[in-house]
XYZ file of C-alpha atoms in Angstrom:
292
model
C 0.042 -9.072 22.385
C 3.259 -10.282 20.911
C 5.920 -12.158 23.758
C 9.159 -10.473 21.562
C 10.548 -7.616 22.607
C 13.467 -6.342 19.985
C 12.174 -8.655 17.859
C 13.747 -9.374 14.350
C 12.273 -10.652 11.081
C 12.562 -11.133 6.955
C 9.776 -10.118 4.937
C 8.460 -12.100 1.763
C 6.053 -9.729 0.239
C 3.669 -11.077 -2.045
C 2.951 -9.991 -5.761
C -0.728 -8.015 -6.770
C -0.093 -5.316 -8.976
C -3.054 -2.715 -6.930
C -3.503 -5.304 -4.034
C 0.249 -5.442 -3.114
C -0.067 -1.851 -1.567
C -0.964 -3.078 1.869
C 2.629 -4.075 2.163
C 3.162 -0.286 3.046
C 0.396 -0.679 5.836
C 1.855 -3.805 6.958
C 5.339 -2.613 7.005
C 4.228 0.535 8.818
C 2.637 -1.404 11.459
C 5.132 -4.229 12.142
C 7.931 -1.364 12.428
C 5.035 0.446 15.398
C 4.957 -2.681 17.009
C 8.778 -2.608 17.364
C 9.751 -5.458 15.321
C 13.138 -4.773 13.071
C 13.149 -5.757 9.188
C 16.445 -7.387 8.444
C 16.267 -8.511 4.905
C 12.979 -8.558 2.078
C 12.030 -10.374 -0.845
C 9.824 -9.172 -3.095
C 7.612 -10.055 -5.934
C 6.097 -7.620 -8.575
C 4.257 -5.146 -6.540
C 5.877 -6.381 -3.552
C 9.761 -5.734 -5.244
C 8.074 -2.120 -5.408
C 7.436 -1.919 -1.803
C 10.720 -4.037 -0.887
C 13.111 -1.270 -3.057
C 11.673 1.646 -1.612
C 11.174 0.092 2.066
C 15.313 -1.050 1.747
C 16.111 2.429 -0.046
C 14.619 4.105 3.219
C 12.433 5.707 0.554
C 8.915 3.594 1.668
C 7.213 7.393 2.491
C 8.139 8.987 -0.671
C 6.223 5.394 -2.407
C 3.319 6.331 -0.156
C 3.000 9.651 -0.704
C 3.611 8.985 -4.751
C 0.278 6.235 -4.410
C -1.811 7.890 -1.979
C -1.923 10.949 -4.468
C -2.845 9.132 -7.557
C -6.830 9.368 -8.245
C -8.509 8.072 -11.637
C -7.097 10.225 -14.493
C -3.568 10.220 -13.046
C -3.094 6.648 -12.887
C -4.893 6.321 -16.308
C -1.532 8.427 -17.347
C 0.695 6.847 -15.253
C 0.103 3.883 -17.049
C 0.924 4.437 -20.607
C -0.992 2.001 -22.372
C 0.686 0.321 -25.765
C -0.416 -2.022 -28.716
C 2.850 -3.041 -28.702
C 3.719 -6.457 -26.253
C 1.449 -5.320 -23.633
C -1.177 -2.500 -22.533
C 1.000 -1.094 -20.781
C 4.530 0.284 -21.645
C 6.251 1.028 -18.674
C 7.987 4.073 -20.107
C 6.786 6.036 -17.696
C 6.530 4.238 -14.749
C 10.146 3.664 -15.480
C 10.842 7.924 -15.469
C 9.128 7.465 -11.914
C 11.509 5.143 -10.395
C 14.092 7.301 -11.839
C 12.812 10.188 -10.052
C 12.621 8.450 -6.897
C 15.393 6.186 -6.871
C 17.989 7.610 -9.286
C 20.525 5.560 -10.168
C 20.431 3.130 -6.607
C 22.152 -0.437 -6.665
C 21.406 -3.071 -4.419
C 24.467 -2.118 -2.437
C 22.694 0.924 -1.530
C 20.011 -0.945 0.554
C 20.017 -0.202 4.093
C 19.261 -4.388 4.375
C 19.183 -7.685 1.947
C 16.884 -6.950 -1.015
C 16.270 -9.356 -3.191
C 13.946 -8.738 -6.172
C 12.273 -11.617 -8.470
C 12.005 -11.770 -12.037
C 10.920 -14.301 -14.635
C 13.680 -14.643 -17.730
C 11.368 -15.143 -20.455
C 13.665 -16.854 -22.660
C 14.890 -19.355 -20.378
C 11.257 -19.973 -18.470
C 13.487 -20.066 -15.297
C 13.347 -17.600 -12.240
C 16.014 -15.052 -11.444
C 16.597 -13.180 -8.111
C 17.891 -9.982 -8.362
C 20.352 -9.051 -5.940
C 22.880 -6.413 -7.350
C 22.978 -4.006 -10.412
C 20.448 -0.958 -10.402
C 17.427 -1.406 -8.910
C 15.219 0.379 -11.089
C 15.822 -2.390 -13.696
C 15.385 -5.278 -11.202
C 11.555 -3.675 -10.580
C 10.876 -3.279 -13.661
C 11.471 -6.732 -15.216
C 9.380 -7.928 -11.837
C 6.539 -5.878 -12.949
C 5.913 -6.855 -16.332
C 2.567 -8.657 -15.928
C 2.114 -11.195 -18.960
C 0.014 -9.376 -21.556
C -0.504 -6.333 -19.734
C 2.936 -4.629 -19.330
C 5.619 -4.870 -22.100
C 8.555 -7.624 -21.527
C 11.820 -5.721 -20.527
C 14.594 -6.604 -22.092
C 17.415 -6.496 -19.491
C 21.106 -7.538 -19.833
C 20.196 -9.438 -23.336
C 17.017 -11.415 -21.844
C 13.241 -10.692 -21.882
C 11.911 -10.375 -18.749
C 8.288 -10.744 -17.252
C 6.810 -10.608 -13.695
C 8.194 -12.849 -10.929
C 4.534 -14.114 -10.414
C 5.089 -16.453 -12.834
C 7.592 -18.485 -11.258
C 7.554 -17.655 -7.778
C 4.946 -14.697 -6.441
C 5.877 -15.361 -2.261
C 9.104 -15.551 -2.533
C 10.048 -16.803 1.324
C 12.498 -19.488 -0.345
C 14.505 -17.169 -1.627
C 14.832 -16.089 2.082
C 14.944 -18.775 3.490
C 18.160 -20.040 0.679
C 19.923 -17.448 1.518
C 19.852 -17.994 5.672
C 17.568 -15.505 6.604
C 15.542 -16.018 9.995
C 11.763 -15.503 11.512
C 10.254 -15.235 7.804
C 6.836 -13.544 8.002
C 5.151 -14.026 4.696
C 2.558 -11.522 3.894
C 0.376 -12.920 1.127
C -2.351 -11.123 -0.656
C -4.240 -13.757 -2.333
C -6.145 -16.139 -0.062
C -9.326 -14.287 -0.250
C -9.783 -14.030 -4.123
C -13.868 -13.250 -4.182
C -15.875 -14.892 -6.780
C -17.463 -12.886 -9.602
C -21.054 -12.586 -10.841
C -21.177 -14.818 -13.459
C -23.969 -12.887 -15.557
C -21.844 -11.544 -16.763
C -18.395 -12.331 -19.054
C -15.284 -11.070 -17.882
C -13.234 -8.624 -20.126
C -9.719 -9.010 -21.287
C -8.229 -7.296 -18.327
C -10.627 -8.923 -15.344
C -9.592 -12.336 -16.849
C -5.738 -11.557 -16.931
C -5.713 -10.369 -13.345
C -7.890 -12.750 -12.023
C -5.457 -15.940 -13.757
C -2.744 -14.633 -12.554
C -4.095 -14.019 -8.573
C -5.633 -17.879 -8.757
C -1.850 -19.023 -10.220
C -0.489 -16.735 -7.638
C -2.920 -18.037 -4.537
C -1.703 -22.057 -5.685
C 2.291 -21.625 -6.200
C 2.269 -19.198 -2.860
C 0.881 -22.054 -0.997
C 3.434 -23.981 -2.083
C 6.424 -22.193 -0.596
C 4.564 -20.567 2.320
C 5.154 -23.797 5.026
C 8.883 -22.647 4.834
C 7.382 -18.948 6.873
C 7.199 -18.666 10.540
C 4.101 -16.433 10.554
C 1.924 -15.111 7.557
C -0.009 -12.022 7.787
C -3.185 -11.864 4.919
C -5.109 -8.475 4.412
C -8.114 -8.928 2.978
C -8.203 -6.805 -0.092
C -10.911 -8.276 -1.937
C -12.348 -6.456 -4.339
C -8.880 -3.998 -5.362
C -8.498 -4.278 -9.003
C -5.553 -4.568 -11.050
C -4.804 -0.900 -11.921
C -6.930 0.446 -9.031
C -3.976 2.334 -7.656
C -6.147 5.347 -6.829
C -7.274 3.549 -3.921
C -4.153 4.027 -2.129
C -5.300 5.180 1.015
C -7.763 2.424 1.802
C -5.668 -0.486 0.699
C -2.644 0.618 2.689
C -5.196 0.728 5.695
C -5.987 -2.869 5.159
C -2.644 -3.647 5.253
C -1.919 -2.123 8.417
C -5.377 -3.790 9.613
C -4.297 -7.024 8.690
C -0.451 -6.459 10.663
C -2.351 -5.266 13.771
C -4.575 -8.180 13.968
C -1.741 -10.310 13.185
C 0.390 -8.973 15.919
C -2.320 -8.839 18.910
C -3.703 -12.511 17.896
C -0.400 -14.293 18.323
C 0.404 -14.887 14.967
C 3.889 -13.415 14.964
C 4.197 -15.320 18.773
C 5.624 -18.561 16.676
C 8.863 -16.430 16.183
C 9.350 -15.790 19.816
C 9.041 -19.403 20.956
C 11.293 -20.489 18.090
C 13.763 -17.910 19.694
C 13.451 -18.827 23.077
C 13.806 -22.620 22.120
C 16.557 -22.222 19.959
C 18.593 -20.072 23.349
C 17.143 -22.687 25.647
C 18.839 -25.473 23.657
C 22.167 -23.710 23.187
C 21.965 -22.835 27.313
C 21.468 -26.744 27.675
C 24.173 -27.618 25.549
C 26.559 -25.431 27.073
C 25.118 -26.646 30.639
C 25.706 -30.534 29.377
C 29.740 -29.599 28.112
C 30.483 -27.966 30.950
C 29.546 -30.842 33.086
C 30.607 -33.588 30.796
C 34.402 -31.414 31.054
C 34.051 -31.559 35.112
C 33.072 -35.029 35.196
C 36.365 -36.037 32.788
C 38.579 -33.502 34.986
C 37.438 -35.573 38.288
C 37.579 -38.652 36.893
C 41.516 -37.468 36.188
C 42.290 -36.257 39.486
């Protein structure tokens, strides 16, 4: 059981297309367990989760997913020849629906969505304008979705350049960073078989996603990994038992200790400003005697 009581923490969600709905479940759980969300980051899937989560909209998301089955999200996703599978056309009348016309300014905390400018091969962080946009440029998975063009740039998912984006947390002063990141367990494939167009797109991208997250996950207090193995790019019909991982993953987090590196950072951090307080007060008595 966690030590923190009113505790307080940024989330770094990872990207995952399918996989990154256990955010819900681990958002969900970490908000049971009493601990307040002061600021996100999110990448791809996990900007999806991070706008409606800050646009106190994360149940509406939910119930949107966990009513999906196979012929729905076949339709959902309108597939293209043009740029990608996938256009986005109207997974971009969704957001609409949901969101409307919501700016960053709107969030009830920090949001900060990430994006990779295609033209300029450099990251971008979202962090005002309309939100719907942000997501969508986050989103587009190399190949699979269509580029957005946004503001006079192409756009593709944030995976490429940063898919865990606790740096961008972190740069912008936020404390007790959880990361939770969705592609340590990455299970290998039967190799009697060759992989298809699609299998080998998502599976690139989670290995390139598993190698830069590692990179910029030493800069989180506490990670939290679900295991979902086995979740398929465009398996959103599995909603339900994703999400449940998630929350799986948060609980076993939370009653193992992992989240217990935050509290003892706290506690350190108001010991050491109680000492130095303690040491000026007596350094100021011993100059005022040595006065007298």
């Amino acid at each position: 059981m966690s030590v923190l009581s009113n505790k307080k923490i940024s989330l770094a969600l990872d990207s995952g297309s399918a996989k990154g709905m256990a955010h819900i479940g681990v958002i969900e759980t970490l908000e049971k367990k009493g601990y307040e969300i002061t600021a996100v980051a999110g990448t791809s899937m996990g900007a999806v989760v991070a706008a409606y989560y800050c646009l106190g909209k994360l149940d509406v998301l939910k119930a949107w997913l966990t009513g999906l089955n196979k012929k729905s999200t076949f339709l959902t996703l309108d597939f293209s020849l043009s740029g990608g599978f996938i256009g986005g056309k109207k997974l971009m009348q969704a957001f609409e629906e949901h969101l409307g016309d919501a700016t960053f300014s709107d969030a009830k905390i920090p949001l900060y969505i990430i994006a990779t400018n295609l033209d300029t091969g450099k990251e971008r962080i979202f962090s005002e304008g309309p939100i719907i946009h942000a997501i969508r440029a986050s989103i587009s998975v190399p190949g699979v979705m269509r580029p957005y063009f946004y503001e006079g740039n192409y756009y593709v998912d944030g995976a490429v350049t940063n898919p865990l984006p606790v740096d961008v947390l972190h740069n912008n002063k936020h404390k007790n960073i959880v990361a939770v990141h969705l592609h340590e367990y990455i299970e290998e494939r039967d190799s009697s078989t060759a992989p298809g167009v699609l299998e080998t797109m998502g599976r690139s991208m989670g290995i390139v996603s598993r190698y830069l997250a590692k990179a910029k996950i030493q800069e989180a207090l506490a990670v939290i990994e679900p295991n979902v193995a086995g979740v398929d790019m465009f398996h959103f019909y599995q909603a339900q038992d994703v999400i449940e991982r998630g929350a799986k993953s948060a609980e076993k987090a939370v009653e193992q200790g992992a989240l217990d590196s935050i509290a003892l950072k706290i506690l350190n951090t108001v010991k050491e400003k109680i000492s130095d307080r303690i040491l000026y007060i007596m350094k100021k008595n011993q100059n005022k005697n040595k006065t007298a």
